[in-house]
Amino acid sequence: MRTQPQQPFTTAKQLTFFKTWNWLKYYHPDFATGQRQADSVFLEYQPQITQAKTSKQLNQTLQQLVNTLGKPTTPATTTATTLPLLTDNLDTVWVYRDANLSPALRKQLQQVYDHRYQGDDHHYLPARNFDTEIPNEPIYQFADSLNLPIAHRMLALAKLQGTLDYLFPHKYLMDQPAQKIITQYIPQMIACTSREQYETILLKIGAAFNDSHTWDFYNQMKHRRKIFRSQYLLPFDYTLINGQLYVTELIATDQCRQAGITPGDLITTVDGINLSARIDTLATMLSASNRAHLEYRLGQYNNYLLLPTNKPVIQLTVNNNGVTKQISLPLVQSKDTGAIRQLNQYFTRRARPSAQGTGLVYPDSSMVYFNIHETFRLIEPIPDEKITAHLDSLFTRAEKAKGIIFDMRDYPDWGGFVHQVYRYFGKDSARYGRYYTVNKENVGTYTYLDDNNTYFVPGIVPEGHSYKGQVVIIVNPYTRSMSEWHTMVLQKLFPNSITIGEQSSGGDGDRKLINLPGNYEFPFTGNAIFYPDGTVAQRKGVRIDQPLQRNIADILAGRDTFLQKAIRLIKGQ
């Protein structure tokens, strides 16, 4: 039996403790039924683990822990099924690879697994596959300025290790091996002397998940302005296209005029830092399933992440029509009331006006347009008993159009819209995807849900209306989670549809949250989504028939590249 690579004992003993504790937390009946509280046990034994000088002392402490638990006696069983399981994440042989575990302790841990808890009411697993909160994970609040005690810092690492091993179905898709991720941060977490350092470590581990659902974790950081060096505001708006940063519109005009910034300028360095290097650095602290999602989010002004500085003036290298120049750019400070007012006015004005009323939108007289973020308006004022009739009247008109455009570049404001499209245009109950959730018979594996209610709303019967026009589906990196799921529905409903745009977020599946010490909620994708043929949606995103790329000329002119392409496709151009 091959042993794991040697690590310093101070690191290896903590990892052995994390792995053992999570094994017991998810498999032992005492923890799984809530008779023992996993966190309390961890915090009780962690000081002894820290003090252990040898493997023998480590084993004595772990043995003591295991001996306080009841001996499980009900053998685990496996339900006979032909349904597929995801087993890529499961690792039950680490017990035998870990050189710090004694033969006796290995035997006990194996017995726990062989008699593992298999009930539906697991204390640390969501009751329903779509529930967001991981249950019974305590909240530990500390003042924002305080570093956490070492036991709580280690608890955070242990919970993240457990999330990777037992709750995150896409561990096998990550760029780095999961155990390597936690291992490399144990010494840093032990030496951590500030809350800012603690948060930085959490961000780096989160980024290693390669999961777009984890992106928003950075917003919870109490010291994010210091971590990301974003103390001041830029006086212009910008976009990031294929790794290149372009100025798109001037906002605080005095600062821009002083620096000589103009729309269309390509920024290549910031304070001497190459922009591509800055993006690579941010990729180590911000989680994204793919590079397209990372760059799309970085290219949004309101994230304040891309141009790093804690100084009121930054030095930029700018290229315009082949001419390179160095400029000093004054940034917007809170005391600059005029510039702040211009920023507020700009973003108020820039907010896209929403469609109004309960009627259809016609981008062209021959076609109908549905924006996934503006569908609830179609039924909002309609009495419940008249909603179906009203939608039928809209779909009947859409059915006569030469083309239908489904714009999926946002999050659905009404989850029922696509189900209503299915009701009207669907012809059968053929599934559009495969949905896997945690397998409570063997935590760490994931089971295919064969229940029709997972894929179709109970009571909705497809009416089989035929659509002979052209359907175009638009996606981009902001097409995420439910938008990706619903895109897959539309692709199945309209097999001759054309999906255009940029790679979607690759964060399909339900979002989960687990509490971490310091009053943080760590988000991640908790279920796995595949196409019917087994093609994975996580990280890869939805299928695209015609990839498109935004271009700076269209952005500067205020043109929607993707919508214009959809219109041309429907017109046969």
Coordinates of C-alpha atoms in Angstrom, one line a residue, residues 15-564:
L15 CA -4.6 17.1 8.1
T16 CA -5.0 13.6 9.7
F17 CA -7.2 15.2 12.3
F18 CA -9.3 17.0 9.7
K19 CA -9.8 13.8 7.6
T20 CA -10.6 11.7 10.7
W21 CA -13.0 14.2 12.1
N22 CA -14.9 14.6 8.8
W23 CA -15.0 10.8 8.4
L24 CA -16.7 10.5 11.8
K25 CA -18.9 13.6 11.2
Y26 CA -20.4 12.2 8.0
Y27 CA -20.4 8.4 8.7
H28 CA -20.6 7.8 12.5
P29 CA -24.3 7.5 13.7
D30 CA -23.5 9.5 16.9
F31 CA -22.7 12.6 14.7
A32 CA -25.1 11.8 11.8
T33 CA -28.1 11.6 14.2
G34 CA -27.0 14.8 16.2
Q35 CA -26.3 12.9 19.4
R36 CA -22.8 14.5 19.4
Q37 CA -22.1 17.9 18.0
A38 CA -19.2 17.7 15.6
D39 CA -17.9 21.2 16.1
S40 CA -17.8 20.8 19.9
V41 CA -15.8 17.6 19.6
F42 CA -13.4 19.3 17.2
L43 CA -12.8 22.3 19.4
E44 CA -12.3 20.0 22.4
Y45 CA -9.6 17.9 20.8
Q46 CA -7.9 20.4 18.6
P47 CA -5.6 21.7 21.3
Q48 CA -4.3 18.2 22.1
I49 CA -3.7 17.7 18.3
T50 CA -1.7 20.9 18.2
Q51 CA 0.4 19.8 21.2
A52 CA 1.1 16.3 19.9
K53 CA 4.8 15.8 19.2
T54 CA 4.7 12.3 17.7
S55 CA 2.5 10.0 15.7
K56 CA 2.0 8.0 18.9
Q57 CA 0.6 11.0 20.8
L58 CA -1.6 11.9 17.8
N59 CA -3.0 8.4 17.7
Q60 CA -3.6 8.4 21.4
T61 CA -5.7 11.6 21.1
L62 CA -7.6 10.3 18.1
Q63 CA -8.1 7.0 19.8
Q64 CA -9.5 8.8 22.8
L65 CA -11.9 10.7 20.6
V66 CA -13.2 7.5 18.8
N67 CA -13.6 5.7 22.1
T68 CA -16.0 8.4 23.4
L69 CA -18.4 7.4 20.5
G70 CA -20.7 4.5 20.5
K71 CA -19.6 1.4 18.5
P72 CA -21.9 1.3 15.4
T73 CA -23.4 -2.1 14.9
T74 CA -25.8 -1.8 12.0
P75 CA -24.0 -2.9 8.8
A76 CA -24.3 -0.5 5.9
T77 CA -26.2 -1.9 2.9
T78 CA -26.3 -0.9 -0.7
T79 CA -29.7 -0.6 -2.4
A80 CA -29.8 -2.6 -5.6
T81 CA -30.2 -0.1 -8.5
T82 CA -29.3 0.4 -12.1
L83 CA -29.2 4.1 -11.7
P84 CA -25.8 5.7 -12.2
L85 CA -23.7 7.0 -9.4
L86 CA -20.9 9.6 -9.3
T87 CA -18.1 8.0 -7.4
D88 CA -15.1 10.1 -8.7
N89 CA -14.8 12.0 -5.4
L90 CA -15.0 9.1 -3.0
D91 CA -11.7 8.3 -1.2
T92 CA -12.0 5.6 1.4
V93 CA -8.4 4.4 1.1
W94 CA -6.8 7.5 2.6
V95 CA -7.1 5.7 5.9
Y96 CA -4.6 3.2 4.8
R97 CA -2.3 5.7 3.0
D98 CA -2.0 8.0 6.0
A99 CA 1.2 7.0 7.7
N100 CA 0.2 8.7 10.9
L101 CA -2.7 6.3 11.7
S102 CA -2.0 3.2 13.6
P103 CA -3.3 -0.2 12.4
A104 CA -5.8 -0.3 15.3
L105 CA -7.2 3.1 14.5
R106 CA -7.4 2.3 10.8
K107 CA -9.5 -0.8 11.7
Q108 CA -11.8 1.3 13.9
L109 CA -12.3 3.8 11.1
Q110 CA -13.0 1.1 8.6
Q111 CA -15.6 -0.3 11.0
V112 CA -17.3 3.1 11.1
Y113 CA -17.5 3.2 7.3
D114 CA -18.8 -0.4 7.1
H115 CA -21.5 0.5 9.7
R116 CA -22.0 4.1 8.4
Y117 CA -25.3 6.0 9.0
Q118 CA -27.6 5.8 5.9
G119 CA -30.7 7.6 7.1
D120 CA -32.4 10.4 5.1
D121 CA -32.4 12.6 8.2
H122 CA -28.6 13.1 8.4
H123 CA -27.8 15.9 10.8
Y124 CA -25.3 17.6 8.5
L125 CA -26.9 17.1 5.1
P126 CA -29.8 19.1 3.7
A127 CA -33.1 17.4 4.0
R128 CA -34.0 18.2 0.4
N129 CA -31.7 18.2 -2.5
F130 CA -32.5 21.8 -3.4
D131 CA -32.2 23.2 0.2
T132 CA -29.5 25.9 0.3
E133 CA -28.3 25.8 3.9
I134 CA -26.1 23.0 5.1
P135 CA -27.9 22.3 8.4
N136 CA -26.6 22.4 12.0
E137 CA -23.4 24.3 11.2
P138 CA -22.9 26.7 14.1
I139 CA -22.2 30.4 13.6
Y140 CA -19.1 31.8 15.3
Q141 CA -19.1 35.6 15.5
F142 CA -15.9 37.6 16.2
A143 CA -15.4 41.4 15.9
D144 CA -14.3 42.3 12.4
S145 CA -10.9 43.5 13.6
L146 CA -10.0 40.4 15.6
N147 CA -8.0 37.4 14.4
L148 CA -9.7 34.1 15.2
P149 CA -8.2 31.7 17.8
I150 CA -6.1 28.9 16.3
A151 CA -8.7 26.3 17.1
H152 CA -11.4 28.2 15.1
R153 CA -9.0 28.8 12.2
M154 CA -8.3 25.1 12.1
L155 CA -12.0 24.4 12.3
A156 CA -12.5 26.6 9.2
L157 CA -9.9 24.5 7.3
A158 CA -11.5 21.2 8.5
K159 CA -14.9 22.3 7.3
L160 CA -13.6 23.2 3.9
Q161 CA -11.8 19.9 3.7
G162 CA -15.1 18.2 4.6
T163 CA -16.9 20.2 2.0
L164 CA -14.5 19.1 -0.7
D165 CA -14.7 15.4 0.4
Y166 CA -18.4 15.0 1.1
L167 CA -20.5 17.9 -0.2
F168 CA -18.9 19.3 -3.4
P169 CA -19.6 17.0 -6.3
H170 CA -17.1 18.6 -8.6
K171 CA -13.9 18.0 -6.6
Y172 CA -12.6 15.8 -9.3
L173 CA -12.9 18.7 -11.8
M174 CA -10.7 21.1 -9.9
D175 CA -7.3 22.2 -11.2
Q176 CA -5.5 21.2 -8.0
P177 CA -5.9 18.0 -6.0
A178 CA -8.2 18.8 -3.1
Q179 CA -5.9 17.4 -0.3
K180 CA -3.0 19.5 -1.7
I181 CA -5.2 22.6 -1.4
I182 CA -5.9 22.3 2.3
T183 CA -2.4 21.0 3.1
Q184 CA -0.6 24.0 1.7
Y185 CA -2.6 26.4 3.8
I186 CA -2.3 24.6 7.1
P187 CA 1.1 26.3 8.0
Q188 CA -0.2 29.7 6.8
M189 CA -3.3 29.3 8.9
I190 CA -1.3 28.3 12.0
A191 CA 1.0 31.4 11.5
C192 CA -1.9 33.7 10.7
T193 CA -1.7 36.9 12.8
S194 CA -4.6 39.0 11.5
R195 CA -8.2 38.8 10.3
E196 CA -7.0 40.1 6.9
Q197 CA -4.6 37.2 6.6
Y198 CA -7.3 34.8 7.6
E199 CA -9.7 36.1 5.0
T200 CA -7.0 36.0 2.3
I201 CA -6.4 32.3 3.0
L202 CA -10.2 31.6 2.9
L203 CA -10.3 33.4 -0.5
K204 CA -7.5 31.4 -1.9
I205 CA -9.0 28.1 -0.9
G206 CA -12.4 29.3 -2.3
A207 CA -10.7 30.2 -5.6
A208 CA -9.3 26.6 -5.8
F209 CA -12.8 25.2 -5.9
N210 CA -13.0 26.6 -9.5
D211 CA -16.7 27.2 -9.0
S212 CA -18.6 30.3 -10.2
H213 CA -21.1 29.9 -7.3
T214 CA -18.2 30.6 -4.9
W215 CA -17.4 34.0 -6.7
D216 CA -19.5 36.1 -4.4
F217 CA -17.6 34.9 -1.3
Y218 CA -15.3 37.8 -1.6
N219 CA -18.1 40.2 -0.8
Q220 CA -18.3 38.8 2.7
M221 CA -14.7 39.7 3.5
K222 CA -14.5 42.4 6.2
H223 CA -11.2 43.6 4.8
R224 CA -11.8 43.2 1.1
R225 CA -10.8 46.8 0.3
K226 CA -7.3 46.2 1.8
I227 CA -7.0 42.7 0.3
F228 CA -7.9 43.8 -3.2
R229 CA -6.3 47.3 -2.9
S230 CA -9.5 49.1 -4.0
Q231 CA -9.7 52.1 -1.8
Y232 CA -10.6 54.6 -4.6
L233 CA -12.9 54.7 -7.6
L234 CA -12.1 54.9 -11.3
P235 CA -13.4 58.0 -13.2
F236 CA -14.3 55.9 -16.2
D237 CA -16.2 52.8 -17.1
Y238 CA -14.5 49.9 -18.8
T239 CA -14.9 46.4 -20.1
L240 CA -12.6 43.4 -20.3
I241 CA -12.6 41.5 -23.6
N242 CA -10.3 38.4 -24.0
G243 CA -8.0 39.7 -21.4
Q244 CA -7.8 43.2 -22.7
L245 CA -9.1 46.2 -20.8
Y246 CA -10.8 49.0 -22.7
V247 CA -12.1 52.4 -21.5
T248 CA -15.8 52.5 -22.6
E249 CA -17.2 55.8 -21.2
L250 CA -15.9 58.8 -19.3
I251 CA -17.7 59.5 -16.0
A252 CA -15.9 61.9 -13.8
T253 CA -14.9 64.2 -16.6
D254 CA -12.4 66.4 -14.8
Q255 CA -10.2 63.5 -13.8
C256 CA -10.4 61.9 -17.3
R257 CA -9.6 65.2 -19.0
Q258 CA -6.6 65.8 -16.7
A259 CA -5.2 62.4 -17.5
G260 CA -6.0 62.5 -21.3
I261 CA -8.2 59.3 -21.1
T262 CA -10.5 58.7 -24.1
P263 CA -13.1 56.0 -24.9
G264 CA -11.5 53.1 -26.7
D265 CA -8.2 53.4 -24.9
L266 CA -6.6 50.0 -24.2
I267 CA -5.0 49.8 -20.8
T268 CA -2.0 47.4 -20.6
T269 CA -0.3 48.2 -17.3
V270 CA -1.3 49.6 -13.9
D271 CA 1.5 51.1 -11.7
G272 CA 3.9 49.0 -13.7
I273 CA 1.9 45.8 -13.3
N274 CA 1.0 44.0 -16.5
L275 CA -2.8 43.7 -16.7
S276 CA -2.6 40.0 -17.6
A277 CA -0.5 39.4 -14.5
R278 CA -3.1 41.2 -12.4
I279 CA -5.8 39.0 -13.8
D280 CA -3.7 35.9 -13.0
T281 CA -3.2 37.2 -9.4
L282 CA -7.0 37.8 -8.9
A283 CA -7.6 34.3 -10.2
T284 CA -5.9 32.9 -7.1
M285 CA -8.4 34.7 -4.9
L286 CA -11.6 34.8 -6.8
S287 CA -13.4 31.5 -7.7
A288 CA -14.7 31.0 -11.2
S289 CA -15.5 27.8 -13.1
N290 CA -13.8 29.1 -16.2
R291 CA -11.7 32.0 -17.4
A292 CA -14.6 33.5 -19.3
H293 CA -16.7 34.0 -16.1
L294 CA -13.6 35.4 -14.3
E295 CA -12.9 38.0 -16.9
Y296 CA -16.6 38.9 -17.4
R297 CA -17.0 39.6 -13.7
L298 CA -13.7 41.5 -13.4
G299 CA -14.8 43.6 -16.3
Q300 CA -17.8 45.0 -14.3
Y301 CA -17.2 48.3 -12.7
N302 CA -19.2 47.6 -9.5
N303 CA -16.8 44.9 -8.5
Y304 CA -13.9 47.4 -8.0
L305 CA -11.3 44.6 -8.4
L306 CA -9.3 45.0 -11.5
L307 CA -7.1 48.1 -11.1
P308 CA -5.1 47.7 -7.8
T309 CA -4.0 50.8 -5.9
N310 CA -4.2 52.3 -2.4
K311 CA -3.0 55.6 -3.8
P312 CA -5.1 58.5 -5.1
V313 CA -3.2 58.6 -8.4
I314 CA -2.2 55.7 -10.5
Q315 CA 0.1 55.3 -13.4
L316 CA -1.3 53.7 -16.6
T317 CA 0.1 52.5 -19.8
V318 CA -2.5 53.2 -22.5
N319 CA -2.6 52.3 -26.2
N320 CA -4.8 54.1 -28.6
N321 CA -4.7 53.3 -32.3
G322 CA -1.2 51.9 -32.0
V323 CA 0.1 54.9 -30.0
T324 CA 1.4 54.1 -26.5
K325 CA 1.5 56.7 -23.8
Q326 CA 2.1 56.8 -20.0
I327 CA -0.5 58.8 -18.0
S328 CA -1.1 59.7 -14.4
L329 CA -4.7 59.2 -13.5
P330 CA -6.3 60.9 -10.5
L331 CA -8.9 58.6 -8.9
V332 CA -12.2 59.5 -7.3
Q333 CA -12.1 59.9 -3.5
S334 CA -15.0 60.2 -1.1
K335 CA -14.3 63.9 -0.7
D336 CA -14.8 64.5 -4.4
T337 CA -18.5 65.3 -4.1
G338 CA -18.8 66.4 -7.8
A339 CA -17.2 63.2 -9.1
I340 CA -19.2 61.0 -6.8
R341 CA -22.4 62.7 -8.0
Q342 CA -21.3 62.0 -11.6
L343 CA -20.7 58.4 -10.8
N344 CA -24.1 58.0 -9.2
Q345 CA -25.9 59.7 -12.1
Y346 CA -24.0 57.6 -14.6
F347 CA -25.0 54.3 -13.2
T348 CA -28.5 55.4 -12.6
R349 CA -28.7 56.4 -16.3
R350 CA -26.9 53.3 -17.5
A351 CA -29.3 50.9 -15.8
R352 CA -31.1 49.2 -18.6
P353 CA -34.7 50.2 -18.7
S354 CA -36.9 47.2 -18.0
A355 CA -39.7 46.2 -20.3
Q356 CA -43.1 47.3 -18.9
G357 CA -46.5 45.7 -19.0
T358 CA -47.7 42.2 -19.6
G359 CA -47.2 42.1 -23.4
L360 CA -44.5 40.8 -25.8
V361 CA -41.4 42.6 -26.9
Y362 CA -40.7 42.8 -30.6
P363 CA -37.0 43.6 -31.5
D364 CA -38.2 43.4 -35.1
S365 CA -41.7 43.1 -36.5
S366 CA -41.2 39.4 -37.4
M367 CA -39.8 38.2 -34.1
V368 CA -40.5 37.9 -30.4
Y369 CA -37.9 38.5 -27.6
F370 CA -38.0 37.1 -24.1
N371 CA -35.5 38.3 -21.5
I372 CA -35.1 35.7 -18.7
H373 CA -34.7 38.5 -16.2
E374 CA -38.0 40.2 -17.3
T375 CA -40.6 37.4 -17.4
F376 CA -42.4 38.0 -14.1
R377 CA -43.8 41.2 -15.5
L378 CA -45.8 39.1 -17.9
I379 CA -48.0 37.7 -15.1
E380 CA -47.4 40.1 -12.1
P381 CA -50.8 42.0 -12.3
I382 CA -52.8 39.0 -13.7
P383 CA -55.2 37.2 -11.4
D384 CA -54.0 33.6 -10.6
E385 CA -57.0 32.0 -12.3
K386 CA -56.2 33.9 -15.6
I387 CA -52.4 33.4 -15.8
T388 CA -52.6 30.3 -18.0
A389 CA -55.0 31.9 -20.5
H390 CA -52.9 35.1 -20.6
L391 CA -49.7 33.2 -21.3
D392 CA -51.4 31.1 -23.9
S393 CA -52.4 34.3 -25.7
L394 CA -48.7 35.4 -25.7
F395 CA -47.4 32.1 -26.8
T396 CA -50.0 31.9 -29.6
R397 CA -48.8 35.2 -31.0
A398 CA -45.1 34.1 -30.5
E399 CA -45.9 30.9 -32.4
K400 CA -46.8 32.9 -35.5
A401 CA -43.6 34.9 -35.4
K402 CA -40.7 34.1 -37.8
G403 CA -38.3 33.8 -34.8
I404 CA -38.2 33.7 -31.0
I405 CA -35.2 35.0 -29.1
F406 CA -34.6 33.7 -25.5
D407 CA -32.0 36.0 -23.9
M408 CA -30.5 34.0 -21.0
R409 CA -27.8 36.6 -20.1
D410 CA -29.0 37.1 -16.5
Y411 CA -30.7 35.2 -13.7
P412 CA -34.4 34.3 -14.0
D413 CA -36.7 36.7 -12.1
W414 CA -39.4 34.0 -12.3
G415 CA -38.5 30.4 -12.1
G416 CA -41.8 29.3 -13.6
F417 CA -41.4 30.9 -17.0
V418 CA -39.5 28.2 -18.8
H419 CA -41.9 25.6 -17.3
Q420 CA -44.7 27.4 -18.9
V421 CA -42.9 27.5 -22.2
Y422 CA -42.5 23.7 -21.8
R423 CA -46.2 23.4 -21.1
Y424 CA -47.1 25.1 -24.3
F425 CA -44.4 23.9 -26.7
G426 CA -43.4 20.6 -25.1
K427 CA -44.2 17.3 -26.9
D428 CA -43.0 14.7 -24.4
S429 CA -41.4 14.2 -21.0
A430 CA -37.9 13.4 -22.4
R431 CA -35.4 14.8 -19.9
Y432 CA -33.1 17.6 -20.8
G433 CA -30.4 16.8 -18.3
R434 CA -29.1 14.5 -15.5
Y435 CA -29.3 15.8 -12.0
Y436 CA -27.2 14.2 -9.2
T437 CA -27.4 14.9 -5.5
V438 CA -25.5 13.7 -2.4
N439 CA -26.0 9.9 -1.9
K440 CA -27.0 9.5 1.8
E441 CA -26.3 5.8 1.6
N442 CA -22.7 6.6 0.9
V443 CA -21.8 10.2 1.6
G444 CA -19.1 11.3 -0.8
T445 CA -20.9 9.8 -3.8
Y446 CA -23.8 11.3 -5.7
T447 CA -26.9 9.6 -7.0
Y448 CA -28.9 10.3 -10.1
L449 CA -32.4 11.6 -9.3
D450 CA -34.9 9.6 -11.3
D451 CA -37.9 11.4 -10.0
N452 CA -39.8 13.3 -12.7
N453 CA -40.6 16.1 -10.2
T454 CA -36.9 17.0 -10.4
Y455 CA -37.2 17.8 -14.0
F456 CA -40.8 18.8 -14.5
V457 CA -43.3 20.7 -12.4
P458 CA -46.0 18.3 -11.1
G459 CA -49.3 18.8 -12.9
I460 CA -47.8 20.5 -16.0
V461 CA -48.7 18.4 -19.1
P462 CA -47.0 19.3 -22.4
E463 CA -49.5 20.5 -25.0
G464 CA -47.4 19.9 -28.0
H465 CA -47.8 23.1 -30.0
S466 CA -45.4 23.1 -33.0
Y467 CA -43.1 26.0 -33.7
K468 CA -41.9 26.2 -37.3
G469 CA -39.8 29.4 -36.9
Q470 CA -36.2 29.9 -35.8
V471 CA -35.4 29.9 -32.1
V472 CA -32.2 31.6 -31.0
I473 CA -30.9 31.3 -27.5
I474 CA -28.3 33.9 -26.3
V475 CA -25.9 33.1 -23.5
N476 CA -22.8 34.7 -21.9
P477 CA -20.7 34.2 -18.8
Y478 CA -23.5 35.8 -16.7
T479 CA -25.7 32.9 -17.7
R480 CA -25.4 31.0 -14.5
S481 CA -27.0 28.3 -12.3
M482 CA -30.7 28.3 -13.0
S483 CA -30.2 30.2 -16.2
E484 CA -27.9 27.4 -17.4
W485 CA -30.4 24.8 -16.3
H486 CA -33.2 26.6 -18.1
T487 CA -31.0 27.0 -21.2
M488 CA -30.7 23.2 -21.3
V489 CA -34.5 23.0 -21.1
L490 CA -35.0 25.3 -24.1
Q491 CA -32.3 23.5 -26.1
K492 CA -34.3 20.3 -25.6
L493 CA -37.7 21.9 -26.3
F494 CA -36.4 23.4 -29.6
P495 CA -34.0 20.9 -31.1
N496 CA -33.4 23.1 -34.1
S497 CA -32.6 26.2 -32.0
I498 CA -29.3 27.9 -32.3
T499 CA -27.4 28.9 -29.1
I500 CA -25.1 31.8 -29.6
G501 CA -22.8 33.8 -27.4
E502 CA -19.9 33.3 -25.0
Q503 CA -19.1 30.5 -22.6
S504 CA -21.6 30.4 -19.8
S505 CA -20.6 30.5 -16.1
G506 CA -20.2 26.7 -15.7
G507 CA -21.9 26.9 -12.3
D508 CA -25.0 24.8 -13.0
G509 CA -26.6 23.0 -10.0
D510 CA -28.1 24.3 -6.7
R511 CA -26.1 26.8 -4.6
K512 CA -25.2 25.6 -1.1
L513 CA -24.0 27.6 1.9
I514 CA -21.9 26.3 4.9
N515 CA -21.0 28.4 7.9
L516 CA -17.4 29.1 8.6
P517 CA -16.0 30.6 11.8
G518 CA -16.0 34.4 11.7
N519 CA -19.6 34.6 10.6
Y520 CA -19.0 33.7 6.9
E521 CA -21.2 31.6 4.6
F522 CA -19.1 29.7 2.1
P523 CA -21.1 29.2 -1.2
F524 CA -20.5 26.4 -3.6
T525 CA -22.3 24.2 -6.1
G526 CA -23.9 21.3 -4.2
N527 CA -25.5 19.2 -7.0
A528 CA -24.2 18.0 -10.3
I529 CA -25.8 18.7 -13.7
F530 CA -25.0 16.9 -17.0
Y531 CA -26.6 16.7 -20.4
P532 CA -28.5 13.5 -21.1
D533 CA -25.5 12.1 -23.0
G534 CA -23.3 12.6 -20.0
T535 CA -21.6 15.8 -21.1
V536 CA -20.8 17.8 -17.9
A537 CA -22.1 21.3 -17.5
Q538 CA -19.9 22.3 -14.5
R539 CA -16.9 24.4 -15.6
K540 CA -17.7 23.8 -19.3
G541 CA -21.0 25.6 -19.4
V542 CA -23.9 25.1 -21.8
R543 CA -23.6 23.9 -25.3
I544 CA -23.0 26.8 -27.8
D545 CA -23.6 26.3 -31.6
Q546 CA -22.1 29.6 -32.7
P547 CA -19.5 31.1 -30.3
L548 CA -19.4 34.9 -30.4
Q549 CA -17.1 37.5 -28.9
R550 CA -18.0 41.0 -27.8
N551 CA -16.0 43.7 -29.6
I552 CA -15.1 47.2 -28.5
A553 CA -16.5 48.9 -31.6
D554 CA -20.0 47.6 -30.8
I555 CA -19.7 48.5 -27.2
L556 CA -18.6 52.0 -27.9
A557 CA -21.5 52.4 -30.3
G558 CA -24.0 51.0 -27.9
R559 CA -24.8 48.0 -30.0
D560 CA -25.7 44.6 -28.6
T561 CA -23.5 42.3 -30.6
F562 CA -25.3 39.1 -29.6
L563 CA -28.9 40.4 -30.1
Q564 CA -28.0 41.8 -33.5

